[in-house]
Short mmCIF file of C-alpha atoms in Angstrom, two decimals:
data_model
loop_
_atom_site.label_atom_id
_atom_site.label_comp_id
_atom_site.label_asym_id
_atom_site.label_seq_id
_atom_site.Cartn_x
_atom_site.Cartn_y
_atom_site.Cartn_z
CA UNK E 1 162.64 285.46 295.52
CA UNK E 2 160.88 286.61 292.50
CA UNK E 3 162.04 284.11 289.27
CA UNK E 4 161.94 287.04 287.27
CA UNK E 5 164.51 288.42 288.54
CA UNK E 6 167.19 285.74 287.54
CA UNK E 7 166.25 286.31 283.75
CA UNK E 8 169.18 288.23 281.92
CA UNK E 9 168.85 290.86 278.95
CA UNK E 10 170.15 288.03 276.72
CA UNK E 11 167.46 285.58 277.27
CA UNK E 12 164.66 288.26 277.55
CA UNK E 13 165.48 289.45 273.95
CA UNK E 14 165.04 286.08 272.95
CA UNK E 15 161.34 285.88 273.91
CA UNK E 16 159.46 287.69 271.14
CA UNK E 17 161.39 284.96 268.58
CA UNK E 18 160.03 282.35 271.51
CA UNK E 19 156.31 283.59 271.26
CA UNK E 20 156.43 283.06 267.42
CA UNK E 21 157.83 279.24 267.35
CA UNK E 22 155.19 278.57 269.77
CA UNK E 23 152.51 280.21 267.67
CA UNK E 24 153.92 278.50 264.98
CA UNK E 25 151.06 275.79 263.25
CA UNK E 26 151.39 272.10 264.35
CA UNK E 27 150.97 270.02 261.09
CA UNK E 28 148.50 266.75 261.76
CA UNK E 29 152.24 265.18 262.05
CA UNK E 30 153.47 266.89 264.65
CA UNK E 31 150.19 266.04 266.66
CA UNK E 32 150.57 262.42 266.13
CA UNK E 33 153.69 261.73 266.58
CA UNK E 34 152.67 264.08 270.32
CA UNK E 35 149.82 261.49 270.96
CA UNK E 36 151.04 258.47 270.17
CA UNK E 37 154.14 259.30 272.90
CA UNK E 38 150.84 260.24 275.48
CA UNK E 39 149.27 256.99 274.39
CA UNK E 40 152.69 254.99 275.26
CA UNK E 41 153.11 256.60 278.13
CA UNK E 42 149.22 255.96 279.23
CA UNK E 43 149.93 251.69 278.43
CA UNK E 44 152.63 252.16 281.16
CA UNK E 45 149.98 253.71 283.75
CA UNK E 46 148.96 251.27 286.89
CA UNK E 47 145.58 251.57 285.65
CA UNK E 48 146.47 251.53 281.57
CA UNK E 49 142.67 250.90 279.99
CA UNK E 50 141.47 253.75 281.75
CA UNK E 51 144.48 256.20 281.15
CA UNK E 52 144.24 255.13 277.58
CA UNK E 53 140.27 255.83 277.33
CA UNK E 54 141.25 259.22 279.09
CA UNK E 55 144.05 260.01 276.62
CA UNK E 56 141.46 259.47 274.06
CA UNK E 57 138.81 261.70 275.57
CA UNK E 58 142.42 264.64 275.23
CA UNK E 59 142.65 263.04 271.95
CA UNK E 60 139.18 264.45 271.06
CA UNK E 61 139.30 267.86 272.29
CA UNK E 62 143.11 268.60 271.17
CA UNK E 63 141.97 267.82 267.33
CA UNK E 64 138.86 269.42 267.90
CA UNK E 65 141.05 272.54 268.68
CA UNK E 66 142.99 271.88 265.96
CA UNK E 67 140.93 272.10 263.39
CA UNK E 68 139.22 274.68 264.33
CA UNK E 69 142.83 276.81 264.92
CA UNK E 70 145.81 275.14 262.90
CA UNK E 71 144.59 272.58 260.05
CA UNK E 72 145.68 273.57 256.58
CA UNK E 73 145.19 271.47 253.49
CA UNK E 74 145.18 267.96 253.44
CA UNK E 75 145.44 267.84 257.33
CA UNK E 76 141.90 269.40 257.31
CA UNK E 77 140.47 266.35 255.36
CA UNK E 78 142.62 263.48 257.36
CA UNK E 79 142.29 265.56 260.98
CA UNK E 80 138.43 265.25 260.73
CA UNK E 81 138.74 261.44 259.86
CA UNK E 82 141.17 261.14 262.84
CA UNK E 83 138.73 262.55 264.77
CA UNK E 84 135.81 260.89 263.64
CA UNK E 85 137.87 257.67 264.61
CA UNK E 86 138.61 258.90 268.27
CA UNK E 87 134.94 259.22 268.81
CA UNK E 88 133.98 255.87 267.41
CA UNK E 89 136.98 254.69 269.91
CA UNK E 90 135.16 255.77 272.66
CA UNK E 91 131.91 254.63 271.86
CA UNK E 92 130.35 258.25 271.27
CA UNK E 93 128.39 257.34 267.90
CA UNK E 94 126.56 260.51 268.28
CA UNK E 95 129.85 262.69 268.09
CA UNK E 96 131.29 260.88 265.59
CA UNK E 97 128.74 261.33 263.33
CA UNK E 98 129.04 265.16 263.99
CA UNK E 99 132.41 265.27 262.94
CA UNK E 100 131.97 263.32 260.09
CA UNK E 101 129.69 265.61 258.73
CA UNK E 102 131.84 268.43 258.59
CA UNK E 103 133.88 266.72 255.67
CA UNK E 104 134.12 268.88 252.91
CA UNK E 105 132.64 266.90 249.95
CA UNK E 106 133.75 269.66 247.58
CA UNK E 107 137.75 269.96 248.93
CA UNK E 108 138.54 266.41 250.22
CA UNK E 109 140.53 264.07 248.08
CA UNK E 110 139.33 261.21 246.42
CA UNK E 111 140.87 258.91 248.95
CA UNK E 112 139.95 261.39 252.42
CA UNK E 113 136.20 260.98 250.77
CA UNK E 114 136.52 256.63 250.50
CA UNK E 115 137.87 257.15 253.94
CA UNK E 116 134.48 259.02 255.09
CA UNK E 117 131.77 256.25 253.15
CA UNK E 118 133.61 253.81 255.08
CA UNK E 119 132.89 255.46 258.53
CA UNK E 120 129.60 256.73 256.70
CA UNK E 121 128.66 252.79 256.54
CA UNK E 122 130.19 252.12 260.05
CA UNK E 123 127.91 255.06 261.23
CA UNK E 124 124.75 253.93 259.47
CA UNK E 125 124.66 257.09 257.45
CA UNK E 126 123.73 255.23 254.19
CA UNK E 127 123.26 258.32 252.12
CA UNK E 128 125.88 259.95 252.97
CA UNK E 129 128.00 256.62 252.16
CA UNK E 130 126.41 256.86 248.48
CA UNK E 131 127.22 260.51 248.28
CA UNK E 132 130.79 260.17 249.55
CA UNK E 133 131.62 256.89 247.06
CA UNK E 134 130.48 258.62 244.01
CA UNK E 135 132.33 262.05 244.39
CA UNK E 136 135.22 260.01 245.00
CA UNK E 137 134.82 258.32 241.93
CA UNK E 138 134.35 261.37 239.91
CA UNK E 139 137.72 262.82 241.43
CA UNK E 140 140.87 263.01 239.26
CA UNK E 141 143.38 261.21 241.14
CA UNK E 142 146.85 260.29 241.22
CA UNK E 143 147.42 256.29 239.91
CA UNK E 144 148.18 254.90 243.13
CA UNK E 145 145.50 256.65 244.80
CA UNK E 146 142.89 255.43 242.13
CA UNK E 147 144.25 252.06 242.87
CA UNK E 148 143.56 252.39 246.56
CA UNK E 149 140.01 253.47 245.60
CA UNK E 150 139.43 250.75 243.25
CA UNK E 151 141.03 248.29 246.44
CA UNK E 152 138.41 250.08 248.58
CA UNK E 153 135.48 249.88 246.51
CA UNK E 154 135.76 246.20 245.83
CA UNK E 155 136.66 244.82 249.36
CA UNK E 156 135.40 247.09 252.58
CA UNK E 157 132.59 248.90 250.59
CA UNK E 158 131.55 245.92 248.47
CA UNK E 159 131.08 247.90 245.40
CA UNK E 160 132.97 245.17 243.16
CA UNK E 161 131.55 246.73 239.54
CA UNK E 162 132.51 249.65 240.58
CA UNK E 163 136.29 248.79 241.35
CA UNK E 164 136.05 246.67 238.50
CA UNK E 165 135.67 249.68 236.61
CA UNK E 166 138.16 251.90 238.21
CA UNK E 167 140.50 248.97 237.09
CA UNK E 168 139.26 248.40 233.57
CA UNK E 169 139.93 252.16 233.23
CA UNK E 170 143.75 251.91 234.35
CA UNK E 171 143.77 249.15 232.04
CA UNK E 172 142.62 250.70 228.90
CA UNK E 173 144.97 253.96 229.67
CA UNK E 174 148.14 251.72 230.17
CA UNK E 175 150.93 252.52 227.56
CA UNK E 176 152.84 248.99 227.95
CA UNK E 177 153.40 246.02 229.77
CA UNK E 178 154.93 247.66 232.83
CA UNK E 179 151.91 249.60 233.46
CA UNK E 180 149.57 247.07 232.88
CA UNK E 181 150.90 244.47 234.81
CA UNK E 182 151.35 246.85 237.95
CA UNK E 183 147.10 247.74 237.13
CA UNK E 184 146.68 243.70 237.62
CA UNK E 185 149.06 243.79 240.76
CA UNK E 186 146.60 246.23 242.66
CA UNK E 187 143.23 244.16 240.98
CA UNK E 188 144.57 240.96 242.14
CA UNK E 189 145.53 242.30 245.80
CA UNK E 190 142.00 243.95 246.24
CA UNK E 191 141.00 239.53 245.13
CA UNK E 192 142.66 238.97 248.38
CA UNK E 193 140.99 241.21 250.67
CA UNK E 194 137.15 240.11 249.29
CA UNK E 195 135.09 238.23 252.13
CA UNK E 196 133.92 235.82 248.68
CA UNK E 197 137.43 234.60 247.88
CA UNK E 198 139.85 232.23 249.19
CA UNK E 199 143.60 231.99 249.49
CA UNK E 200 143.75 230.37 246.89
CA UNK E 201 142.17 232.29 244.41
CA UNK E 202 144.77 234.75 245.33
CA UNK E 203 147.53 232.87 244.86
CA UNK E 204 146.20 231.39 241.54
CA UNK E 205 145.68 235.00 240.21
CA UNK E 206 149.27 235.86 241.50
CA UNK E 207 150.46 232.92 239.50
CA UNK E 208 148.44 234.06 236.81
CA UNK E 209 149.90 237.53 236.84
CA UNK E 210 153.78 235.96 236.85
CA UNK E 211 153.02 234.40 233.66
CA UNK E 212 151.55 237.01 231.73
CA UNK E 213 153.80 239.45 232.83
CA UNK E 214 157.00 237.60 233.16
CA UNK E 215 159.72 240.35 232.31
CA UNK E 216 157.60 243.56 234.13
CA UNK E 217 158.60 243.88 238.09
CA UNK E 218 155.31 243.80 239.18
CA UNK E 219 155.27 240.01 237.57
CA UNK E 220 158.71 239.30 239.13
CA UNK E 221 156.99 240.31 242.69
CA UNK E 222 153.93 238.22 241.59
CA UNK E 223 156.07 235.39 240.93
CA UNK E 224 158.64 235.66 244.19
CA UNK E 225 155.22 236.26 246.73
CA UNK E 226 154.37 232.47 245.29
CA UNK E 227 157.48 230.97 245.68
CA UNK E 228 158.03 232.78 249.14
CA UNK E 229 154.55 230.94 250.00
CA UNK E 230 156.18 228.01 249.75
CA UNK E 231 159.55 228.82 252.15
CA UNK E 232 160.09 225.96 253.98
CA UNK E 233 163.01 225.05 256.55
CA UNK E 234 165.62 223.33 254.55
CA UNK E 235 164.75 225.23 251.59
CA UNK E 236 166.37 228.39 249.56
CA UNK E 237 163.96 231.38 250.01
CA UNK E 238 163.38 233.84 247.32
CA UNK E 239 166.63 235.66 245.79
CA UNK E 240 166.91 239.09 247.15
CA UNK E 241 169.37 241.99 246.06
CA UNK E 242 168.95 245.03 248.18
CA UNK E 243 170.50 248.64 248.24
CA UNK E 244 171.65 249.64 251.85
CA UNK E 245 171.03 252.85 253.38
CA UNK E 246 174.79 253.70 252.46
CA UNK E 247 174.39 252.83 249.05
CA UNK E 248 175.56 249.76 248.18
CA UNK E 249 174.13 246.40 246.61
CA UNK E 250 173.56 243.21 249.21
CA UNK E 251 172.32 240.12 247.40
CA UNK E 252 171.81 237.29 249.50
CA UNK E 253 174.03 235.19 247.24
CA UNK E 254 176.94 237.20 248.42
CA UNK E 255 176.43 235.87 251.86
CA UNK E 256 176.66 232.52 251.06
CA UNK E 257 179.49 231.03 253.29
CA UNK E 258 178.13 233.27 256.83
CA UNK E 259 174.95 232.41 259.24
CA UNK E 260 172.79 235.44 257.73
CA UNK E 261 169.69 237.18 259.85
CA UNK E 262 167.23 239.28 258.21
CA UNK E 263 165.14 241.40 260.59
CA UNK E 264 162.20 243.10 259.25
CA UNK E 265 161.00 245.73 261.29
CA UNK E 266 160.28 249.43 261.41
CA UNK E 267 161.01 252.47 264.16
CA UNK E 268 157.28 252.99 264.54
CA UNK E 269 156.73 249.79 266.08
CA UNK E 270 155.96 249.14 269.49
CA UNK E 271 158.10 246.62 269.84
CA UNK E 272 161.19 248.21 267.63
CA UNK E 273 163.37 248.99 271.22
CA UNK E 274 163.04 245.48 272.13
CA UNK E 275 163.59 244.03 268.99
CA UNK E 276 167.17 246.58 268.44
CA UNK E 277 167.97 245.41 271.67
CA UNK E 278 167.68 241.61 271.04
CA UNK E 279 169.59 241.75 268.17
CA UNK E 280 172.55 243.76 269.58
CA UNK E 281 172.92 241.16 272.12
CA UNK E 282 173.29 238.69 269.15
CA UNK E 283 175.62 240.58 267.59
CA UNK E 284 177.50 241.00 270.52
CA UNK E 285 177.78 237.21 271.18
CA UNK E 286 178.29 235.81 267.55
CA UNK E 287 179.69 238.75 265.42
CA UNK E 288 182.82 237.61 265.80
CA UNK E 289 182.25 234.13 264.27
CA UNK E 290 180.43 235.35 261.66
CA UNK E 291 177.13 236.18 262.17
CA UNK E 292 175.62 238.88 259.77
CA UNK E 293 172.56 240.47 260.28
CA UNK E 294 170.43 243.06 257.66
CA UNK E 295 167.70 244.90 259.09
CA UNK E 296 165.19 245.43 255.66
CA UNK E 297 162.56 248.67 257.26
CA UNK E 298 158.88 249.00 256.17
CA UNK E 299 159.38 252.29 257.57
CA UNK E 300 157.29 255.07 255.62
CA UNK E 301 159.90 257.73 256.12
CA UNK E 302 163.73 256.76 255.26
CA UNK E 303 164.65 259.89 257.56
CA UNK E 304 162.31 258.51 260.52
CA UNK E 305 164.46 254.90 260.28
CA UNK E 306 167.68 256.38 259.96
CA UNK E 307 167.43 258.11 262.80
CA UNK E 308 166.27 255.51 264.95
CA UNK E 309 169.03 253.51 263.72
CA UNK E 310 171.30 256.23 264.64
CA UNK E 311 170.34 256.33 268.18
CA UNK E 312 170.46 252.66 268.81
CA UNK E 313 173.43 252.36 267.34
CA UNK E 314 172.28 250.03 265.00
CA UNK E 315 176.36 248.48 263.52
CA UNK E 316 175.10 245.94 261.14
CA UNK E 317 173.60 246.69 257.03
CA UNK E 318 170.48 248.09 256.81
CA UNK E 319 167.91 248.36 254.00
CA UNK E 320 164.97 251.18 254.11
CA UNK E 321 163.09 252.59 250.68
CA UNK E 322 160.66 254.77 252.28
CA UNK E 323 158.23 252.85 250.54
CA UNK E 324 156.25 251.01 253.59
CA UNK E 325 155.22 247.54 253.03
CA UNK E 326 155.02 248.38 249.66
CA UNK E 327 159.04 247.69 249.96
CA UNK E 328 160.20 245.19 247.38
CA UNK E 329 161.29 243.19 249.86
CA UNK E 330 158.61 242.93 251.99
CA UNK E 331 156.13 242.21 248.88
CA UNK E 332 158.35 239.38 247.24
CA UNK E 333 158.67 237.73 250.93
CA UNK E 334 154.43 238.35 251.49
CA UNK E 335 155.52 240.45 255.18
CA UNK E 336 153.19 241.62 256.28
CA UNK E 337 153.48 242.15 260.17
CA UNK E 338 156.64 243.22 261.89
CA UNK E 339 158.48 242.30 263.44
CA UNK E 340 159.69 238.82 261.63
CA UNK E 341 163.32 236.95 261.58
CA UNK E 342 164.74 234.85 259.27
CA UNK E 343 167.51 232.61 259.57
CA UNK E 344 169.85 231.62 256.91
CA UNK E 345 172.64 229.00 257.19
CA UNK E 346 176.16 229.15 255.77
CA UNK E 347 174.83 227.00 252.56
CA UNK E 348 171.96 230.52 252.06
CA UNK E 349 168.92 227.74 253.01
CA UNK E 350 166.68 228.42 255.82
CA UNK E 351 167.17 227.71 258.93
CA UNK E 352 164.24 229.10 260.50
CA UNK E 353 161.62 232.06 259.60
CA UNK E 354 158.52 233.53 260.72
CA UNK E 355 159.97 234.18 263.87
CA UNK E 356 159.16 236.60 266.28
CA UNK E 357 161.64 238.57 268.09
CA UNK E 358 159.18 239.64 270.79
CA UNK E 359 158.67 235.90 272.23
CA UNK E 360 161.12 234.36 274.25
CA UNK E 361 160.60 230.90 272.83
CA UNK E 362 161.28 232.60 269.47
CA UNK E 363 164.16 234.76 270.48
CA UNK E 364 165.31 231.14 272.55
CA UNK E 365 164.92 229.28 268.93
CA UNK E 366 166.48 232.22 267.21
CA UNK E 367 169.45 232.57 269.47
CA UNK E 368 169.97 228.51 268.91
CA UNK E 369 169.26 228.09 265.42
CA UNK E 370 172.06 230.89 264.73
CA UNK E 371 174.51 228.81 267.70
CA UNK E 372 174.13 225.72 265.38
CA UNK E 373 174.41 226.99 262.24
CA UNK E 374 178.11 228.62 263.50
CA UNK E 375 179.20 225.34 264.39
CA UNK E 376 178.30 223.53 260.89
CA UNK E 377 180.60 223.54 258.27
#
């Protein structure tokens, strides 16, 4: 029987409105979010290193296709880096370098530009590096951005004058004390990230930065990532007060009196399913004596958390600002990776932390420490 057939007027009607949704421009977005569910679904293959090295090689050729067909503005700039990438990936220097030449030094962003010296440098294209660094440098800028660049220039690029510079600038524009000391936050975080310094240096100019900037929040966060250096079983950690995703202020001090979990985590990451899962268990076994637990998200994109939140079912208080791992949390308690548990005892002193929800010794420790914490008065 002809298929055709079984279409009615109704749905025929419909297909001109069809034809123009599909024609409709993917965003850079929409095509990763479409690859990275080929690239999970490649990891699950019998044969997974070669299905992943063939979902790169579709990688390639769908954002070949769309830039050429469907890139508009920034996705032009940040497509062609993606792409660049891909090649590298599969060990095609020749390509890569073919696509990196097609960025647009005259219509990229200072940041998409850092982005190309960097693969420049990776590439061996030492001119082009130069060219790249110094036309981002000359671009205005949004702050953050031009504290990225400054980041970039002193730690993967090894320009340190330059950076120095970029922050010297920031400096010299800053109004007040606020500003300033969130100019040294960035300065001292790009200290970390240099091959020619140690921990400690970084945690001396954190230190550093508490003091002289004692009543700014970039100096509170200075101060707190110290301290939360220094978390130790047994211990207090850091004094949080959050706003959950229904509006409302959590402190930590409120809790005192309950066996307290904080999950730090995000719906991008691989192992967000297992970790929900985990911790609904828990819930299910020791909600009713008690047991609270706050999910705090490094997700990017509040809407991206709240609906994966939404689909697991998520019951307990949760914490997302949208803001990354840029998240106050996150910063005062120096996380880093997800995902990490913490566990608090009635007193608010930890129990255990650092934990990974993803091991079964740590999800065996975790399920225990919470077990004995319930039974202590």
């Amino acid at each position: 029987m002809n298929c055709l057939r079984l279409v009615s007027v109704v749905a025929l009607s419909t297909l001109p409105l069809l034809a123009q949704e599909a024609a409709k421009p993917r965003t850079l977005a929409d095509l990763r979010q479409h690859l990275a569910e080929r690239f999970r679904a490649a990891q699950k293959q019998e044969k997974p290193r070669q299905a992943v090295q063939a979902t790169l090689a579709d990688q390639a050729r769908e954002l070949e296709s769309f830039l050429q067909h469907e890139a508009k503005g920034d996705d032009v700039h940040n497509g062609r880096l993606m792409l660049v990438d891909t090649y590298l990936n599969l060990g095609d220097r020749d390509q890569a370098k073919t696509a990196l030449t097609g960025l647009d030094t005259d219509k990229a962003p200072a940041m998409a530009l850092i982005a190309g010296a960097q693969l420049a440098q990776v590439l061996g294209l030492k001119e082009q590096r130069q060219a790249w660094v110094d036309a981002a440098i000359s671009k205005p800028a949004p702050f953050v951005d031009r504290m990225a660049l400054g980041m970039h220039l002193m730690t993967v690029l090894r320009e340190v004058k330059k950076g120095d510079k970029i922050f010297q600038d920031a400096l010299d524009a800053a109004k007040n004390d606020e500003e300033r000391s969130e100019v040294r936050w960035y300065q001292v975080a790009a200290l970390r990230e240099r091959e020619d310094r140690d921990d400690e240096a970084y945690y001396k100019a954190l230190d550093a930065l508490g003091r002289e900037f004692p009543q700014t929040t970039w100096g509170g966060i200075a101060r707190d990532r110290v301290l939360a250096a220094e978390h130790a079983v047994g211990k207090p950690p850091v004094p949080l007060t959050l706003t959950t995703t229904d509006g409302k202020t959590l402190s930590l001090a409120a809790l005192h009196g309950k066996v307290v979990v904080l999950d730090f985590g995000a719906s991008w990451s691989e192992h967000a399913e297992a970790t929900a899962d985990f911790l609904l268990v828990l819930h299910g076994k020791f909600a009713d004596q008690g047991l609270q637990i706050v999910s705090i998200s490094v997700d990017d994109h509040r809407a991206e958390f709240d609906a994966f939140a939404q689909r697991k079912k998520l019951p307990w208080r949760k914490v997302c600002e949208g803001r990354g791992f840029q998240s106050h949390a996150a910063l005062r308690y120096n996380v880093e990776s997800i995902p990490l548990v913490m566990v608090l005892d009635k007193k608010g002193l930890i129990a255990g932390f650092n934990l990974l929800p993803t091991e079964d010794r740590d999800r065996k420790r975790i399920d225990e420490l919470i077990g004995a914490a319930l039974a202590r008065d």
